[in-house]
Structures are given as structure tokens and as C-alpha cells.
Coordinates of C-alpha atoms and ligand atoms in Angstrom, one line a residue:
M1 CA -115.0 63.6 -179.8
A2 CA -115.4 65.3 -176.4
T3 CA -117.6 68.3 -176.2
G4 CA -117.4 70.4 -173.0
Y5 CA -120.5 71.9 -171.5
V6 CA -120.8 74.6 -168.9
Y7 CA -124.0 75.4 -167.0
H8 CA -124.7 76.4 -163.4
E9 CA -128.0 76.8 -161.7
L10 CA -126.9 80.2 -160.4
Y11 CA -127.2 81.5 -163.9
G12 CA -130.9 81.2 -163.5
W13 CA -130.8 83.2 -160.3
H14 CA -129.5 86.4 -161.9
D15 CA -132.5 88.6 -161.2
T16 CA -133.6 91.2 -163.7
G17 CA -136.7 91.9 -161.7
T18 CA -140.1 93.2 -162.6
H19 CA -140.1 95.0 -165.9
A20 CA -142.3 95.6 -168.9
G21 CA -140.1 93.8 -171.4
L22 CA -137.0 96.0 -171.4
L23 CA -138.5 99.1 -169.7
P24 CA -139.0 99.5 -166.0
A25 CA -142.7 98.9 -165.2
D26 CA -144.5 102.2 -164.6
P27 CA -148.3 102.4 -164.4
R28 CA -148.1 106.2 -165.0
R29 CA -146.8 105.4 -168.5
G30 CA -149.2 102.5 -169.0
L31 CA -146.3 100.0 -168.5
Q32 CA -148.0 97.1 -166.6
P33 CA -145.5 95.1 -164.5
H34 CA -144.4 91.9 -166.3
R35 CA -141.0 90.2 -166.7
H36 CA -137.8 91.5 -168.2
F37 CA -137.1 90.1 -171.7
E38 CA -133.8 88.9 -170.3
N39 CA -135.0 86.4 -167.7
A40 CA -133.9 82.9 -166.7
E41 CA -136.5 80.9 -168.7
A42 CA -134.9 80.6 -172.2
K43 CA -131.5 79.5 -170.9
R44 CA -132.9 77.3 -168.1
R45 CA -135.1 75.6 -170.7
V46 CA -132.1 75.0 -173.0
H47 CA -130.4 73.2 -170.2
E48 CA -133.5 71.2 -169.3
L49 CA -134.0 70.1 -172.9
V50 CA -130.3 69.1 -173.1
V51 CA -131.0 66.9 -170.0
V52 CA -134.4 65.5 -171.1
S53 CA -133.3 64.7 -174.6
G54 CA -130.3 62.7 -173.3
L55 CA -127.8 65.0 -175.1
I56 CA -126.2 65.6 -171.7
D57 CA -124.8 62.1 -171.7
R58 CA -122.8 63.0 -174.8
L59 CA -121.2 66.0 -173.1
T60 CA -118.4 66.5 -170.7
R61 CA -119.5 68.8 -167.8
L62 CA -117.0 71.6 -167.2
R63 CA -117.2 73.4 -163.8
P64 CA -117.4 77.1 -164.1
R65 CA -115.4 79.2 -161.6
P66 CA -115.8 82.9 -160.7
A67 CA -113.7 85.2 -162.9
S68 CA -111.1 86.9 -160.6
D69 CA -110.6 90.7 -160.3
E70 CA -107.3 90.2 -162.3
E71 CA -109.2 88.5 -165.1
I72 CA -112.0 91.1 -165.2
L73 CA -109.6 94.0 -165.0
R74 CA -107.8 92.9 -168.1
V75 CA -110.9 94.2 -170.0
H76 CA -112.9 96.4 -167.6
T77 CA -112.1 99.5 -165.5
A78 CA -111.9 99.3 -161.7
A79 CA -114.7 101.8 -161.6
H80 CA -117.0 99.5 -163.6
L81 CA -116.2 96.6 -161.3
A82 CA -116.9 98.8 -158.2
R83 CA -120.3 99.7 -159.8
L84 CA -121.2 96.1 -160.2
A85 CA -120.2 95.4 -156.6
S86 CA -122.5 98.0 -155.1
G87 CA -125.2 98.9 -157.6
S88 CA -128.3 97.4 -159.2
D89 CA -127.7 98.4 -162.8
A90 CA -124.7 97.7 -164.9
G91 CA -124.5 101.3 -166.1
D92 CA -126.9 102.1 -169.0
G93 CA -130.1 102.0 -167.0
G94 CA -131.2 98.9 -169.0
S95 CA -129.1 96.2 -167.5
P96 CA -130.6 95.5 -164.0
F97 CA -129.3 92.9 -161.5
G98 CA -130.3 91.8 -158.1
P99 CA -128.3 91.1 -154.9
G100 CA -125.3 89.0 -155.7
G101 CA -125.4 90.0 -159.4
L102 CA -121.7 90.5 -159.6
D103 CA -121.1 87.0 -158.2
I104 CA -123.2 85.5 -160.9
A105 CA -121.7 87.7 -163.6
R106 CA -118.2 86.5 -162.4
L107 CA -119.5 82.9 -162.8
A108 CA -120.7 83.6 -166.3
A109 CA -117.4 85.1 -167.4
G110 CA -115.6 82.3 -165.6
G111 CA -117.7 79.8 -167.4
V112 CA -116.5 81.0 -170.7
I113 CA -112.9 81.1 -169.4
A114 CA -113.3 77.5 -168.2
A115 CA -114.6 76.4 -171.6
A116 CA -111.8 78.2 -173.5
E117 CA -109.1 76.9 -171.2
S118 CA -110.4 73.3 -171.5
V119 CA -110.4 73.5 -175.3
V120 CA -106.9 75.1 -175.5
D121 CA -105.5 72.6 -173.0
G122 CA -107.0 69.7 -175.0
E123 CA -109.1 68.4 -172.2
V124 CA -112.1 68.6 -174.6
D125 CA -112.2 69.1 -178.4
N126 CA -114.7 71.9 -178.3
A127 CA -117.2 73.4 -175.8
Y128 CA -120.5 75.1 -175.2
A129 CA -120.8 77.6 -172.3
L130 CA -124.5 78.1 -171.5
V131 CA -123.9 81.2 -169.4
R132 CA -126.1 84.1 -168.1
P133 CA -126.0 87.1 -167.9
P134 CA -124.8 87.6 -171.5
G135 CA -121.8 89.7 -172.2
H136 CA -121.2 90.9 -175.8
H137 CA -122.6 94.5 -175.3
A138 CA -120.5 95.3 -172.2
L139 CA -117.8 97.9 -172.7
P140 CA -114.6 98.4 -170.7
D141 CA -116.2 101.1 -168.5
T142 CA -119.9 100.1 -168.5
G143 CA -122.4 97.3 -168.9
M144 CA -125.0 97.6 -171.6
G145 CA -127.9 95.8 -173.1
F146 CA -128.5 93.3 -170.3
C147 CA -124.7 92.6 -170.2
L148 CA -122.7 93.1 -167.0
L149 CA -119.3 91.7 -167.9
A150 CA -117.8 91.1 -171.3
N151 CA -117.7 87.3 -170.9
I152 CA -116.0 86.5 -174.2
A153 CA -113.5 89.3 -174.2
I154 CA -112.5 88.3 -170.7
A155 CA -112.0 84.7 -171.8
V156 CA -110.0 85.8 -174.9
A157 CA -107.8 87.9 -172.6
A158 CA -107.4 85.0 -170.2
V159 CA -106.2 82.4 -172.7
R160 CA -103.9 84.9 -174.4
A161 CA -102.4 85.8 -171.0
T162 CA -102.0 82.4 -169.5
R163 CA -102.1 79.9 -172.4
G164 CA -99.9 81.6 -175.0
V165 CA -102.8 81.7 -177.5
R166 CA -102.0 84.5 -180.0
R167 CA -104.7 84.9 -182.6
V168 CA -108.4 84.6 -181.6
A169 CA -111.4 85.1 -183.9
V170 CA -114.7 86.0 -182.3
V171 CA -117.8 85.3 -184.5
D172 CA -120.9 87.0 -183.2
I173 CA -124.1 85.6 -184.6
D174 CA -126.4 87.2 -182.0
V175 CA -128.9 89.3 -183.9
H176 CA -127.6 92.5 -182.1
H177 CA -124.2 94.0 -182.9
G178 CA -121.3 92.6 -180.9
N179 CA -120.2 96.2 -180.0
G180 CA -118.5 95.4 -176.7
T181 CA -116.2 92.7 -178.0
Q182 CA -115.4 94.9 -181.0
A183 CA -114.6 97.9 -178.9
V184 CA -112.3 95.9 -176.5
F185 CA -110.2 94.6 -179.4
A186 CA -110.6 97.4 -182.0
A187 CA -106.9 98.3 -182.1
D188 CA -105.7 94.7 -181.8
P189 CA -104.7 93.0 -185.1
D190 CA -104.5 89.7 -183.3
V191 CA -108.2 89.5 -182.5
L192 CA -110.7 89.3 -185.3
T193 CA -114.2 90.3 -184.5
V194 CA -116.9 89.4 -187.0
S195 CA -120.5 90.4 -186.2
V196 CA -123.5 89.2 -188.3
H197 CA -126.6 91.1 -187.1
Q198 CA -129.8 92.8 -188.1
E199 CA -128.9 96.2 -189.3
R200 CA -129.5 99.1 -186.8
V201 CA -131.3 97.3 -184.0
F202 CA -129.0 97.5 -180.9
P203 CA -127.1 99.4 -180.0
P204 CA -128.8 102.1 -182.0
D205 CA -126.6 103.3 -184.9
S206 CA -124.0 100.6 -184.4
G207 CA -122.5 97.7 -186.4
H208 CA -122.1 99.5 -189.7
R209 CA -119.8 98.0 -192.3
T210 CA -117.7 101.2 -191.9
E211 CA -116.6 100.1 -188.4
R212 CA -113.4 98.3 -189.3
G213 CA -111.1 98.6 -186.3
E214 CA -108.6 101.2 -185.4
G215 CA -104.9 101.9 -185.9
A216 CA -102.9 98.7 -186.1
G217 CA -106.2 96.8 -185.8
F218 CA -107.7 98.3 -189.0
G219 CA -109.4 95.5 -190.9
S220 CA -109.8 93.2 -187.8
A221 CA -113.4 94.3 -187.2
V222 CA -115.8 93.0 -189.7
N223 CA -119.5 93.9 -189.6
V224 CA -122.2 92.2 -191.7
P225 CA -125.4 94.0 -191.1
L226 CA -128.3 92.2 -192.7
P227 CA -131.8 93.5 -193.6
P228 CA -134.8 92.6 -191.4
G229 CA -136.5 89.4 -192.5
T230 CA -133.3 87.5 -193.3
G231 CA -133.8 83.8 -192.9
N232 CA -131.8 80.6 -193.2
G233 CA -130.7 81.2 -196.8
G234 CA -129.4 84.7 -196.1
Y235 CA -127.5 83.5 -193.1
A236 CA -126.0 80.6 -195.0
A237 CA -124.8 82.9 -197.7
A238 CA -123.3 85.3 -195.2
M239 CA -121.4 82.5 -193.5
A240 CA -120.2 81.0 -196.8
R241 CA -119.2 84.3 -198.5
V242 CA -118.0 86.5 -195.7
V243 CA -117.6 84.8 -192.3
V244 CA -115.8 81.6 -193.3
P245 CA -113.5 83.4 -195.8
A246 CA -112.7 85.9 -193.0
L247 CA -111.6 83.1 -190.8
E248 CA -109.6 81.6 -193.5
R249 CA -107.8 84.8 -194.2
F250 CA -107.2 85.5 -190.5
A251 CA -106.0 82.0 -189.6
P252 CA -107.0 82.0 -185.9
D253 CA -105.5 79.7 -183.1
L254 CA -109.0 79.6 -181.5
V255 CA -112.5 80.6 -182.5
I256 CA -115.1 81.8 -180.0
V257 CA -118.7 82.2 -181.1
A258 CA -121.1 84.6 -179.5
A259 CA -124.1 82.3 -179.8
G260 CA -127.2 84.4 -179.6
Y261 CA -130.5 83.0 -180.8
D262 CA -132.4 86.2 -181.2
A263 CA -132.1 85.9 -185.0
G264 CA -134.7 83.2 -184.4
A265 CA -138.0 83.3 -186.2
T266 CA -140.0 84.0 -183.1
D267 CA -137.8 86.4 -181.1
P268 CA -139.4 89.5 -179.6
L269 CA -136.3 91.7 -179.9
A270 CA -135.5 91.4 -183.6
R271 CA -137.1 90.6 -186.9
M272 CA -135.2 87.7 -188.5
M273 CA -136.4 84.2 -189.5
V274 CA -133.7 81.7 -188.6
T275 CA -134.8 78.3 -187.5
A276 CA -133.2 75.5 -185.5
S277 CA -132.0 73.9 -188.8
G278 CA -130.6 77.3 -189.8
F279 CA -128.7 77.6 -186.5
R280 CA -127.4 74.1 -187.0
A281 CA -126.1 75.0 -190.4
I282 CA -124.5 78.2 -189.1
A283 CA -122.7 76.3 -186.3
S284 CA -121.7 73.5 -188.7
S285 CA -120.0 75.9 -191.0
L286 CA -118.0 77.4 -188.1
I287 CA -117.1 74.0 -186.7
E288 CA -115.9 72.8 -190.1
A289 CA -113.8 76.0 -190.6
A290 CA -112.3 75.6 -187.1
G291 CA -111.5 72.0 -188.0
R292 CA -109.5 73.1 -191.0
L293 CA -107.9 76.2 -189.5
C294 CA -107.2 75.6 -185.8
A295 CA -107.5 71.8 -185.0
G296 CA -111.2 72.2 -184.2
R297 CA -110.6 74.6 -181.3
I298 CA -114.0 76.3 -181.0
V299 CA -116.0 77.5 -178.1
F300 CA -119.6 78.7 -178.2
A301 CA -120.7 81.1 -175.5
H302 CA -124.4 81.7 -175.1
E303 CA -125.6 85.3 -175.5
G304 CA -129.1 86.5 -176.3
G305 CA -132.3 84.8 -177.4
Y306 CA -135.6 85.7 -175.8
D307 CA -138.3 83.2 -176.8
P308 CA -138.3 80.6 -174.1
V309 CA -140.2 78.1 -176.2
Y310 CA -138.1 78.1 -179.4
V311 CA -134.6 79.0 -178.2
P312 CA -134.1 75.6 -176.6
F313 CA -134.5 73.8 -179.9
C314 CA -132.1 76.3 -181.6
A315 CA -129.4 75.9 -179.0
H316 CA -129.9 72.2 -178.8
A317 CA -129.2 71.9 -182.5
V318 CA -126.0 73.9 -182.1
I319 CA -124.8 71.7 -179.2
E320 CA -125.6 68.6 -181.2
A321 CA -123.5 70.0 -184.1
L322 CA -120.6 70.5 -181.7
A323 CA -120.9 67.0 -180.3
G324 CA -121.2 65.4 -183.8
V325 CA -124.6 63.9 -183.1
T326 CA -125.8 62.1 -186.2
E327 CA -129.4 61.5 -185.2
P328 CA -130.5 65.0 -184.0
L329 CA -133.6 65.8 -182.1
P330 CA -136.3 66.8 -184.6
D331 CA -137.5 70.4 -184.4
P332 CA -141.2 70.2 -183.7
F333 CA -141.7 73.7 -185.1
S334 CA -140.1 72.9 -188.4
P335 CA -143.4 72.7 -190.3
N336 CA -144.3 76.1 -189.0
F337 CA -141.0 78.0 -189.6
D338 CA -138.8 76.2 -192.1
F339 CA -141.2 76.6 -195.0
M340 CA -142.2 80.3 -194.6
A341 CA -141.8 82.3 -197.7
G342 CA -138.6 84.3 -197.6
Q343 CA -136.4 81.7 -196.0
D344 CA -134.2 81.6 -199.1
L345 CA -131.7 84.3 -200.0
Q346 CA -133.4 87.5 -201.2
P347 CA -131.9 90.0 -203.7
H348 CA -131.6 92.8 -201.1
Q349 CA -129.9 90.4 -198.7
E350 CA -127.5 89.4 -201.5
E351 CA -126.6 93.1 -201.9
A352 CA -125.7 93.4 -198.2
I353 CA -123.6 90.3 -198.3
A354 CA -121.8 91.4 -201.5
A355 CA -121.0 94.7 -199.8
A356 CA -119.5 93.0 -196.8
E357 CA -117.4 90.7 -199.0
A358 CA -115.4 93.8 -199.9
L359 CA -114.1 94.0 -196.3
L360 CA -112.2 90.7 -196.6
A361 CA -109.2 92.1 -198.4
D362 CA -108.2 94.2 -195.4
I363 CA -108.3 91.5 -192.7
P364 CA -104.8 91.1 -191.2
G365 CA -103.5 87.8 -192.4
Ligands
ZN401 ZN1 -129.0 89.9 -178.8

């Protein structure tokens, strides 16, 4: 089994500048200058752990390339591309970037394209794109939520335009709603978007079960909002009862996973409890489903995850699952997080999952 792996040092050079978490530093408001939550550390440390552990030797390095104007404009407006070329924020006032930010964003989108093309072309069996900046909140006409370009949507459009791929399923496990990907493909019955997220975190008032796609695409957007505090048991149940059955009904030619790790037990931007073993289980269920449904064609594209200490172990576990590693790196934090009360499925989480199960019948088969 060959697993492709995308990373480039420039991803760490995307500069979100001095901030107080996600707000601009402002002493007048008591906001002492610090770092932006979305800084290079978490992803850079994922890559360094992959190297230090030796996992890198099991992976096939794929070279990212910059996404072209043509590739970007399949998803975004020319006005948005022009804003990224000349500005310092992607459009919502919360997605800053430094000089050369568009070049790095092109390389992130192009990294997901390279991973998807390599899987579709059979050069590798599956792939992990460790890209930055993230992409799943970006809308056609604006960036949002630290995202400049819609990396995954651009990759989906690319393989459909140039590789003859017809049906793509995007499974978004980032703890925030995958609103951008959903919006791009809302009216398209040939792209299934499934987002599993903490209810009503970001974007505000987004990701409700009632958002189900539009027109011919009705049923092709599936939202699984989960209550705060959901851990490994709740996520496993959501995968088994909603996400995997959704993939089975849709029967994709390719699966792309928006792999965020901010559902992790220590993340500053959400309140979930997933651990490295939980992320491994989530990934394994998706890999197994892709094996049955589309010859194993699955690409993971890195999205959020803001604890630089714990995200590396969570992403490492997912990459190990992709590569079929049988003797995984132990999670040193397992004694702290895997046995916390509430890791198993709770009754109020069960209710949310049961409600989402009702959406399966309308997925276009
Ligand atoms: Zn997120």
C-alpha cells in the first residue's frame, strides 16, 4: 500500500501575525499582543513528529504545486482572487495573511489537488495533504474563519474537470461546520458534503440539520451537529450510524476528508473530547468504507486543530491508519484523556445522532 504525503515548508510561513487568539491585539480593549490561534506550530509539529517517528519512511512524498487561476476560478470569484492578491485579510476581518499569502494559499490548494490527482491516477492508494492555510470555511466570494481558498472544493472541481471523476463525497470532521464546501456544492447532486461538528460554534448559526442542499442538490448536504462534550464514543456512533451509511447510499468515486483536529480534547476553539485513538477510529471507518465503495480512493486534507502539543499525535494516528501501520506510535496522553468520564456515547448525543439518521433517506443515490 502506498500512501501519498504532501507537506511544504512554506505552509509554515503563512503569517497570521500578532493577535490575541483570534482577535487583533488592542491594548485599549485589554487585548495583550500574543499569537493568532491559527499559527504554524500545530501543523509544523505534525510534520516533525511524522519525521521523528519514522512514519515518513512509509509515505510517498507528493510535490505540491500552486493552484492556477483557472483552478481557483472554478470555485471562487475573480474579485476574491484579486482581494487575496493585494490585501492582508481574506474578507471577513478574521482571516489575516502576510506578504505572499496568496502564493502560499495557492500551494495549499494545489497540495490537495496533487494528492487527489495522485490517488485518482493510481500513483498512490490514498493520501494525506498536510496543508496550511486551511480552506473549508472559504466561500466563492470571500475567505472566512482563517481560510483563504477553498482547498478541498478546488481539488474536487479539478479532478472532476480533468480526470473524469463524477461523484465525490466530502466528509468534514473538523469541529466547525464545513460551510464553505457545503455552499460551493449545495445545488450539485454529484457532490455529497457531510459535516460532523459541534453545534453552533462557527460560523455562528450554521451547520443545522435543516441545511440539506438546494434544488437538484437537495439531500446532498448532510449536517450532524453534536452537543459540546462529545467524545470518542459519540463520534464513533455518528460515523457508524450516519456518515458511513451516507457514503454507502451515495456511492462516491472518491472520498475527501476535511481533517480537522479541533474536536480534540484540548483544543482552545471548541469543547469536544476526541483523543488520538478516537481520531484513528474515525479515520479507519472512513478508510474501510472507501475500500468497499471506491477502491480505497480517499484523500485527507488537513484543516483546523489549534493545540500544538496534542494535534501532532492525533494527525499522526490518522496518517498511520492511512498507511496501514500495525504497530502505531503510542499516544503519551492516553492516560490523561482516554479515560475521562463522558468518553462513551451519552443519551443526549444519541438523540442528536438519531435525528441526523433521518437525513439518510434523501441522499441522492
Ligand atoms: Zn475548525
